[in-house]
mmCIF file of the N, C-alpha and C atoms, coordinates in Angstrom:
data_MODEL
# 
_entry.id   MODEL 
# 
loop_
_atom_site.group_PDB 
_atom_site.id 
_atom_site.type_symbol 
_atom_site.label_atom_id 
_atom_site.label_alt_id 
_atom_site.label_comp_id 
_atom_site.label_asym_id 
_atom_site.label_entity_id 
_atom_site.label_seq_id 
_atom_site.pdbx_PDB_ins_code 
_atom_site.Cartn_x 
_atom_site.Cartn_y 
_atom_site.Cartn_z 
_atom_site.occupancy 
_atom_site.B_iso_or_equiv 
_atom_site.pdbx_formal_charge 
_atom_site.auth_seq_id 
_atom_site.auth_comp_id 
_atom_site.auth_asym_id 
_atom_site.auth_atom_id 
_atom_site.pdbx_PDB_model_num 
ATOM 1   N N  . UNK A 1 1  ? 29.697  -10.622 -4.870 1.00 0.00 ? 1  UNK A N  1 
ATOM 2   C CA . UNK A 1 1  ? 28.507  -11.366 -4.109 1.00 0.00 ? 1  UNK A CA 1 
ATOM 3   C C  . UNK A 1 1  ? 28.085  -10.508 -2.998 1.00 0.00 ? 1  UNK A C  1 
ATOM 4   N N  . UNK A 1 2  ? 29.005  -9.957  -2.032 1.00 0.00 ? 2  UNK A N  1 
ATOM 5   C CA . UNK A 1 2  ? 28.798  -9.178  -1.016 1.00 0.00 ? 2  UNK A CA 1 
ATOM 6   C C  . UNK A 1 2  ? 28.002  -7.837  -1.425 1.00 0.00 ? 2  UNK A C  1 
ATOM 7   N N  . UNK A 1 3  ? 28.419  -7.228  -2.645 1.00 0.00 ? 3  UNK A N  1 
ATOM 8   C CA . UNK A 1 3  ? 27.687  -6.000  -3.105 1.00 0.00 ? 3  UNK A CA 1 
ATOM 9   C C  . UNK A 1 3  ? 26.160  -6.380  -3.329 1.00 0.00 ? 3  UNK A C  1 
ATOM 10  N N  . UNK A 1 4  ? 25.929  -7.534  -3.770 1.00 0.00 ? 4  UNK A N  1 
ATOM 11  C CA . UNK A 1 4  ? 24.632  -8.156  -4.177 1.00 0.00 ? 4  UNK A CA 1 
ATOM 12  C C  . UNK A 1 4  ? 23.766  -7.996  -2.760 1.00 0.00 ? 4  UNK A C  1 
ATOM 13  N N  . UNK A 1 5  ? 24.378  -8.695  -1.846 1.00 0.00 ? 5  UNK A N  1 
ATOM 14  C CA . UNK A 1 5  ? 23.598  -8.830  -0.562 1.00 0.00 ? 5  UNK A CA 1 
ATOM 15  C C  . UNK A 1 5  ? 23.344  -7.531  0.119  1.00 0.00 ? 5  UNK A C  1 
ATOM 16  N N  . UNK A 1 6  ? 24.448  -6.770  0.099  1.00 0.00 ? 6  UNK A N  1 
ATOM 17  C CA . UNK A 1 6  ? 24.202  -5.432  0.813  1.00 0.00 ? 6  UNK A CA 1 
ATOM 18  C C  . UNK A 1 6  ? 23.127  -4.638  0.007  1.00 0.00 ? 6  UNK A C  1 
ATOM 19  N N  . UNK A 1 7  ? 23.110  -4.570  -1.322 1.00 0.00 ? 7  UNK A N  1 
ATOM 20  C CA . UNK A 1 7  ? 22.108  -3.876  -1.976 1.00 0.00 ? 7  UNK A CA 1 
ATOM 21  C C  . UNK A 1 7  ? 20.793  -4.448  -1.747 1.00 0.00 ? 7  UNK A C  1 
ATOM 22  N N  . UNK A 1 8  ? 20.592  -5.767  -1.560 1.00 0.00 ? 8  UNK A N  1 
ATOM 23  C CA . UNK A 1 8  ? 19.320  -6.487  -1.274 1.00 0.00 ? 8  UNK A CA 1 
ATOM 24  C C  . UNK A 1 8  ? 18.794  -5.944  0.129  1.00 0.00 ? 8  UNK A C  1 
ATOM 25  N N  . UNK A 1 9  ? 19.777  -5.936  0.998  1.00 0.00 ? 9  UNK A N  1 
ATOM 26  C CA . UNK A 1 9  ? 19.372  -5.624  2.328  1.00 0.00 ? 9  UNK A CA 1 
ATOM 27  C C  . UNK A 1 9  ? 18.906  -4.094  2.331  1.00 0.00 ? 9  UNK A C  1 
ATOM 28  N N  . UNK A 1 10 ? 19.712  -3.160  1.677  1.00 0.00 ? 10 UNK A N  1 
ATOM 29  C CA . UNK A 1 10 ? 19.181  -1.750  1.775  1.00 0.00 ? 10 UNK A CA 1 
ATOM 30  C C  . UNK A 1 10 ? 17.861  -1.671  0.977  1.00 0.00 ? 10 UNK A C  1 
ATOM 31  N N  . UNK A 1 11 ? 17.644  -2.473  0.016  1.00 0.00 ? 11 UNK A N  1 
ATOM 32  C CA . UNK A 1 11 ? 16.248  -2.476  -0.670 1.00 0.00 ? 11 UNK A CA 1 
ATOM 33  C C  . UNK A 1 11 ? 15.201  -2.902  0.310  1.00 0.00 ? 11 UNK A C  1 
ATOM 34  N N  . UNK A 1 12 ? 15.427  -4.078  0.985  1.00 0.00 ? 12 UNK A N  1 
ATOM 35  C CA . UNK A 1 12 ? 14.498  -4.638  1.814  1.00 0.00 ? 12 UNK A CA 1 
ATOM 36  C C  . UNK A 1 12 ? 14.145  -3.626  3.127  1.00 0.00 ? 12 UNK A C  1 
ATOM 37  N N  . UNK A 1 13 ? 15.283  -3.049  3.460  1.00 0.00 ? 13 UNK A N  1 
ATOM 38  C CA . UNK A 1 13 ? 15.075  -1.942  4.657  1.00 0.00 ? 13 UNK A CA 1 
ATOM 39  C C  . UNK A 1 13 ? 14.215  -0.758  4.129  1.00 0.00 ? 13 UNK A C  1 
ATOM 40  N N  . UNK A 1 14 ? 14.378  -0.398  2.851  1.00 0.00 ? 14 UNK A N  1 
ATOM 41  C CA . UNK A 1 14 ? 13.594  0.695   2.565  1.00 0.00 ? 14 UNK A CA 1 
ATOM 42  C C  . UNK A 1 14 ? 12.100  0.351   2.218  1.00 0.00 ? 14 UNK A C  1 
ATOM 43  N N  . UNK A 1 15 ? 11.985  -0.838  1.825  1.00 0.00 ? 15 UNK A N  1 
ATOM 44  C CA . UNK A 1 15 ? 10.520  -1.372  1.529  1.00 0.00 ? 15 UNK A CA 1 
ATOM 45  C C  . UNK A 1 15 ? 9.908   -1.485  2.976  1.00 0.00 ? 15 UNK A C  1 
ATOM 46  N N  . UNK A 1 16 ? 10.531  -1.948  4.088  1.00 0.00 ? 16 UNK A N  1 
ATOM 47  C CA . UNK A 1 16 ? 9.965   -2.195  5.302  1.00 0.00 ? 16 UNK A CA 1 
ATOM 48  C C  . UNK A 1 16 ? 9.684   -0.808  5.937  1.00 0.00 ? 16 UNK A C  1 
ATOM 49  N N  . UNK A 1 17 ? 10.730  0.155   5.656  1.00 0.00 ? 17 UNK A N  1 
ATOM 50  C CA . UNK A 1 17 ? 10.301  1.483   6.359  1.00 0.00 ? 17 UNK A CA 1 
ATOM 51  C C  . UNK A 1 17 ? 9.207   2.102   5.564  1.00 0.00 ? 17 UNK A C  1 
ATOM 52  N N  . UNK A 1 18 ? 9.120   1.893   4.306  1.00 0.00 ? 18 UNK A N  1 
ATOM 53  C CA . UNK A 1 18 ? 8.008   2.562   3.557  1.00 0.00 ? 18 UNK A CA 1 
ATOM 54  C C  . UNK A 1 18 ? 6.601   2.008   3.991  1.00 0.00 ? 18 UNK A C  1 
ATOM 55  N N  . UNK A 1 19 ? 6.416   0.671   4.138  1.00 0.00 ? 19 UNK A N  1 
ATOM 56  C CA . UNK A 1 19 ? 5.244   -0.046  4.800  1.00 0.00 ? 19 UNK A CA 1 
ATOM 57  C C  . UNK A 1 19 ? 5.061   0.513   6.095  1.00 0.00 ? 19 UNK A C  1 
ATOM 58  N N  . UNK A 1 20 ? 5.869   0.655   7.029  1.00 0.00 ? 20 UNK A N  1 
ATOM 59  C CA . UNK A 1 20 ? 5.692   1.081   8.359  1.00 0.00 ? 20 UNK A CA 1 
ATOM 60  C C  . UNK A 1 20 ? 5.107   2.561   8.224  1.00 0.00 ? 20 UNK A C  1 
ATOM 61  N N  . UNK A 1 21 ? 5.750   3.425   7.381  1.00 0.00 ? 21 UNK A N  1 
ATOM 62  C CA . UNK A 1 21 ? 5.423   4.770   7.288  1.00 0.00 ? 21 UNK A CA 1 
ATOM 63  C C  . UNK A 1 21 ? 3.816   4.801   6.721  1.00 0.00 ? 21 UNK A C  1 
ATOM 64  N N  . UNK A 1 22 ? 3.447   4.226   5.908  1.00 0.00 ? 22 UNK A N  1 
ATOM 65  C CA . UNK A 1 22 ? 2.139   3.959   5.284  1.00 0.00 ? 22 UNK A CA 1 
ATOM 66  C C  . UNK A 1 22 ? 1.170   3.603   6.373  1.00 0.00 ? 22 UNK A C  1 
ATOM 67  N N  . UNK A 1 23 ? 1.558   2.583   7.083  1.00 0.00 ? 23 UNK A N  1 
ATOM 68  C CA . UNK A 1 23 ? 0.705   2.165   8.365  1.00 0.00 ? 23 UNK A CA 1 
ATOM 69  C C  . UNK A 1 23 ? 0.537   3.312   9.320  1.00 0.00 ? 23 UNK A C  1 
ATOM 70  N N  . UNK A 1 24 ? 1.647   4.059   9.609  1.00 0.00 ? 24 UNK A N  1 
ATOM 71  C CA . UNK A 1 24 ? 1.376   5.020   10.688 1.00 0.00 ? 24 UNK A CA 1 
ATOM 72  C C  . UNK A 1 24 ? 0.701   6.206   10.102 1.00 0.00 ? 24 UNK A C  1 
ATOM 73  N N  . UNK A 1 25 ? 0.772   6.502   8.717  1.00 0.00 ? 25 UNK A N  1 
ATOM 74  C CA . UNK A 1 25 ? -0.127  7.520   8.054  1.00 0.00 ? 25 UNK A CA 1 
ATOM 75  C C  . UNK A 1 25 ? -1.511  7.128   8.261  1.00 0.00 ? 25 UNK A C  1 
ATOM 76  N N  . UNK A 1 26 ? -1.873  5.919   7.948  1.00 0.00 ? 26 UNK A N  1 
ATOM 77  C CA . UNK A 1 26 ? -3.273  5.334   7.964  1.00 0.00 ? 26 UNK A CA 1 
ATOM 78  C C  . UNK A 1 26 ? -3.890  5.513   9.407  1.00 0.00 ? 26 UNK A C  1 
ATOM 79  N N  . UNK A 1 27 ? -3.046  5.154   10.511 1.00 0.00 ? 27 UNK A N  1 
ATOM 80  C CA . UNK A 1 27 ? -3.470  5.146   11.799 1.00 0.00 ? 27 UNK A CA 1 
ATOM 81  C C  . UNK A 1 27 ? -3.739  6.587   12.253 1.00 0.00 ? 27 UNK A C  1 
ATOM 82  N N  . UNK A 1 28 ? -2.867  7.567   11.793 1.00 0.00 ? 28 UNK A N  1 
ATOM 83  C CA . UNK A 1 28 ? -2.887  8.917   12.109 1.00 0.00 ? 28 UNK A CA 1 
ATOM 84  C C  . UNK A 1 28 ? -4.367  9.547   11.591 1.00 0.00 ? 28 UNK A C  1 
ATOM 85  N N  . UNK A 1 29 ? -4.632  9.104   10.267 1.00 0.00 ? 29 UNK A N  1 
ATOM 86  C CA . UNK A 1 29 ? -5.861  9.601   9.653  1.00 0.00 ? 29 UNK A CA 1 
ATOM 87  C C  . UNK A 1 29 ? -6.937  9.126   10.331 1.00 0.00 ? 29 UNK A C  1 
ATOM 88  N N  . UNK A 1 30 ? -7.019  7.725   10.757 1.00 0.00 ? 30 UNK A N  1 
ATOM 89  C CA . UNK A 1 30 ? -8.148  7.341   11.647 1.00 0.00 ? 30 UNK A CA 1 
ATOM 90  C C  . UNK A 1 30 ? -8.177  7.941   12.897 1.00 0.00 ? 30 UNK A C  1 
ATOM 91  N N  . UNK A 1 31 ? -7.093  8.157   13.654 1.00 0.00 ? 31 UNK A N  1 
ATOM 92  C CA . UNK A 1 31 ? -7.303  8.979   14.810 1.00 0.00 ? 31 UNK A CA 1 
ATOM 93  C C  . UNK A 1 31 ? -7.711  10.390  14.644 1.00 0.00 ? 31 UNK A C  1 
ATOM 94  N N  . UNK A 1 32 ? -7.463  11.016  13.589 1.00 0.00 ? 32 UNK A N  1 
ATOM 95  C CA . UNK A 1 32 ? -7.807  12.466  13.136 1.00 0.00 ? 32 UNK A CA 1 
ATOM 96  C C  . UNK A 1 32 ? -9.329  12.360  13.104 1.00 0.00 ? 32 UNK A C  1 
ATOM 97  N N  . UNK A 1 33 ? -9.894  11.576  12.325 1.00 0.00 ? 33 UNK A N  1 
ATOM 98  C CA . UNK A 1 33 ? -11.311 11.240  12.212 1.00 0.00 ? 33 UNK A CA 1 
ATOM 99  C C  . UNK A 1 33 ? -12.038 11.131  13.400 1.00 0.00 ? 33 UNK A C  1 
ATOM 100 N N  . UNK A 1 34 ? -11.531 10.144  14.324 1.00 0.00 ? 34 UNK A N  1 
ATOM 101 C CA . UNK A 1 34 ? -12.187 9.874   15.443 1.00 0.00 ? 34 UNK A CA 1 
ATOM 102 C C  . UNK A 1 34 ? -12.198 11.105  16.515 1.00 0.00 ? 34 UNK A C  1 
ATOM 103 N N  . UNK A 1 35 ? -11.152 11.798  16.433 1.00 0.00 ? 35 UNK A N  1 
ATOM 104 C CA . UNK A 1 35 ? -10.926 13.030  17.259 1.00 0.00 ? 35 UNK A CA 1 
ATOM 105 C C  . UNK A 1 35 ? -12.050 13.954  16.865 1.00 0.00 ? 35 UNK A C  1 
ATOM 106 N N  . UNK A 1 36 ? -12.232 14.121  15.569 1.00 0.00 ? 36 UNK A N  1 
ATOM 107 C CA . UNK A 1 36 ? -13.205 15.129  15.054 1.00 0.00 ? 36 UNK A CA 1 
ATOM 108 C C  . UNK A 1 36 ? -14.676 14.633  15.398 1.00 0.00 ? 36 UNK A C  1 
ATOM 109 N N  . UNK A 1 37 ? -15.039 13.485  15.358 1.00 0.00 ? 37 UNK A N  1 
ATOM 110 C CA . UNK A 1 37 ? -16.256 13.024  15.741 1.00 0.00 ? 37 UNK A CA 1 
ATOM 111 C C  . UNK A 1 37 ? -16.445 13.180  17.160 1.00 0.00 ? 37 UNK A C  1 
ATOM 112 N N  . UNK A 1 38 ? -15.301 12.976  18.033 1.00 0.00 ? 38 UNK A N  1 
ATOM 113 C CA . UNK A 1 38 ? -15.698 13.159  19.387 1.00 0.00 ? 38 UNK A CA 1 
ATOM 114 C C  . UNK A 1 38 ? -15.831 14.673  19.697 1.00 0.00 ? 38 UNK A C  1 
ATOM 115 N N  . UNK A 1 39 ? -15.127 15.488  19.021 1.00 0.00 ? 39 UNK A N  1 
ATOM 116 C CA . UNK A 1 39 ? -15.234 16.877  19.216 1.00 0.00 ? 39 UNK A CA 1 
ATOM 117 C C  . UNK A 1 39 ? -16.638 17.509  18.850 1.00 0.00 ? 39 UNK A C  1 
ATOM 118 N N  . UNK A 1 40 ? -17.229 16.951  17.907 1.00 0.00 ? 40 UNK A N  1 
ATOM 119 C CA . UNK A 1 40 ? -18.488 17.370  17.341 1.00 0.00 ? 40 UNK A CA 1 
ATOM 120 C C  . UNK A 1 40 ? -19.649 17.074  18.266 1.00 0.00 ? 40 UNK A C  1 
ATOM 121 N N  . UNK A 1 41 ? -19.572 15.822  19.001 1.00 0.00 ? 41 UNK A N  1 
ATOM 122 C CA . UNK A 1 41 ? -20.648 15.531  20.129 1.00 0.00 ? 41 UNK A CA 1 
ATOM 123 C C  . UNK A 1 41 ? -20.401 16.274  21.319 1.00 0.00 ? 41 UNK A C  1 
# 
């Protein structure tokens, strides 16, 4: 039983970190775009 719980927690942690990483990448891409448009003006 404990084995199942620990595996689920590891899986949930991996999913959460993956989602956070995706959000950070999206934010970085948006910031890059904004910086480019500021530099052009």
